[in-house]
Amino acid sequence: MDGLRDDDARALLDSVLPGPVHPRVRDAIVAEARGNPLAVMELPRGESEIRKG
């Protein structure tokens, strides 16, 4: 099974983020997820939880 293409991963990421994100940040999340749709959805949540402390 193949993962998401980068453009599809970006679209999915945009759909789960509460607001705009810098393109570099979005690209870093997409790269880290490596096409895994669950990771695309979970990585931003983990980042916001870290910032909350």
Tab-separated table of C-alpha atoms in Angstrom:
chain	number	residue	atom	x	y	z
A	1	MET	CA	0.000	0.000	0.000
A	2	ASP	CA	1.321	3.412	-0.962
A	3	GLY	CA	1.097	6.453	1.280
A	4	LEU	CA	-0.413	9.806	0.469
A	5	ARG	CA	1.215	11.958	-2.167
A	6	ASP	CA	2.568	15.224	-0.781
A	7	ASP	CA	-0.217	17.350	-2.271
A	8	ASP	CA	-2.854	15.039	-0.798
A	9	ALA	CA	-1.082	15.069	2.574
A	10	ARG	CA	-1.023	18.888	2.532
A	11	ALA	CA	-4.756	18.987	1.763
A	12	LEU	CA	-5.484	16.565	4.611
A	13	LEU	CA	-3.280	18.571	6.958
A	14	ASP	CA	-5.054	21.813	6.028
A	15	SER	CA	-8.385	20.155	6.810
A	16	VAL	CA	-7.354	19.255	10.381
A	17	LEU	CA	-5.481	22.420	11.351
A	18	PRO	CA	-7.483	25.102	13.177
A	19	GLY	CA	-5.823	27.952	11.292
A	20	PRO	CA	-3.194	28.901	8.742
A	21	VAL	CA	0.295	27.469	9.036
A	22	HIS	CA	3.560	28.628	7.493
A	23	PRO	CA	4.396	26.646	4.337
A	24	ARG	CA	7.721	25.490	5.818
A	25	VAL	CA	5.969	24.100	8.872
A	26	ARG	CA	3.377	22.347	6.705
A	27	ASP	CA	6.117	20.875	4.503
A	28	ALA	CA	8.036	19.663	7.574
A	29	ILE	CA	4.930	17.918	8.938
A	30	VAL	CA	4.238	16.313	5.555
A	31	ALA	CA	7.854	15.139	5.283
A	32	GLU	CA	7.843	13.731	8.822
A	33	ALA	CA	4.582	11.865	8.189
A	34	ARG	CA	6.079	10.137	5.128
A	35	GLY	CA	2.685	9.693	3.488
A	36	ASN	CA	1.033	8.162	6.549
A	37	PRO	CA	-2.465	9.729	6.800
A	38	LEU	CA	-2.769	9.032	10.520
A	39	ALA	CA	0.550	10.748	11.162
A	40	VAL	CA	-0.563	13.750	9.097
A	41	MET	CA	-3.585	14.082	11.369
A	42	GLU	CA	-1.778	13.363	14.670
A	43	LEU	CA	1.522	15.254	14.338
A	44	PRO	CA	-0.065	18.733	14.583
A	45	ARG	CA	-2.035	17.655	17.674
A	46	GLY	CA	1.114	16.428	19.347
A	47	GLU	CA	2.818	19.739	18.638
A	48	SER	CA	-0.015	21.744	20.192
A	49	GLU	CA	0.002	19.503	23.275
A	50	ILE	CA	3.738	20.060	23.669
A	51	ARG	CA	3.251	23.834	23.496
A	52	LYS	CA	0.548	23.685	26.172
A	53	GLY	CA	3.108	22.051	28.451
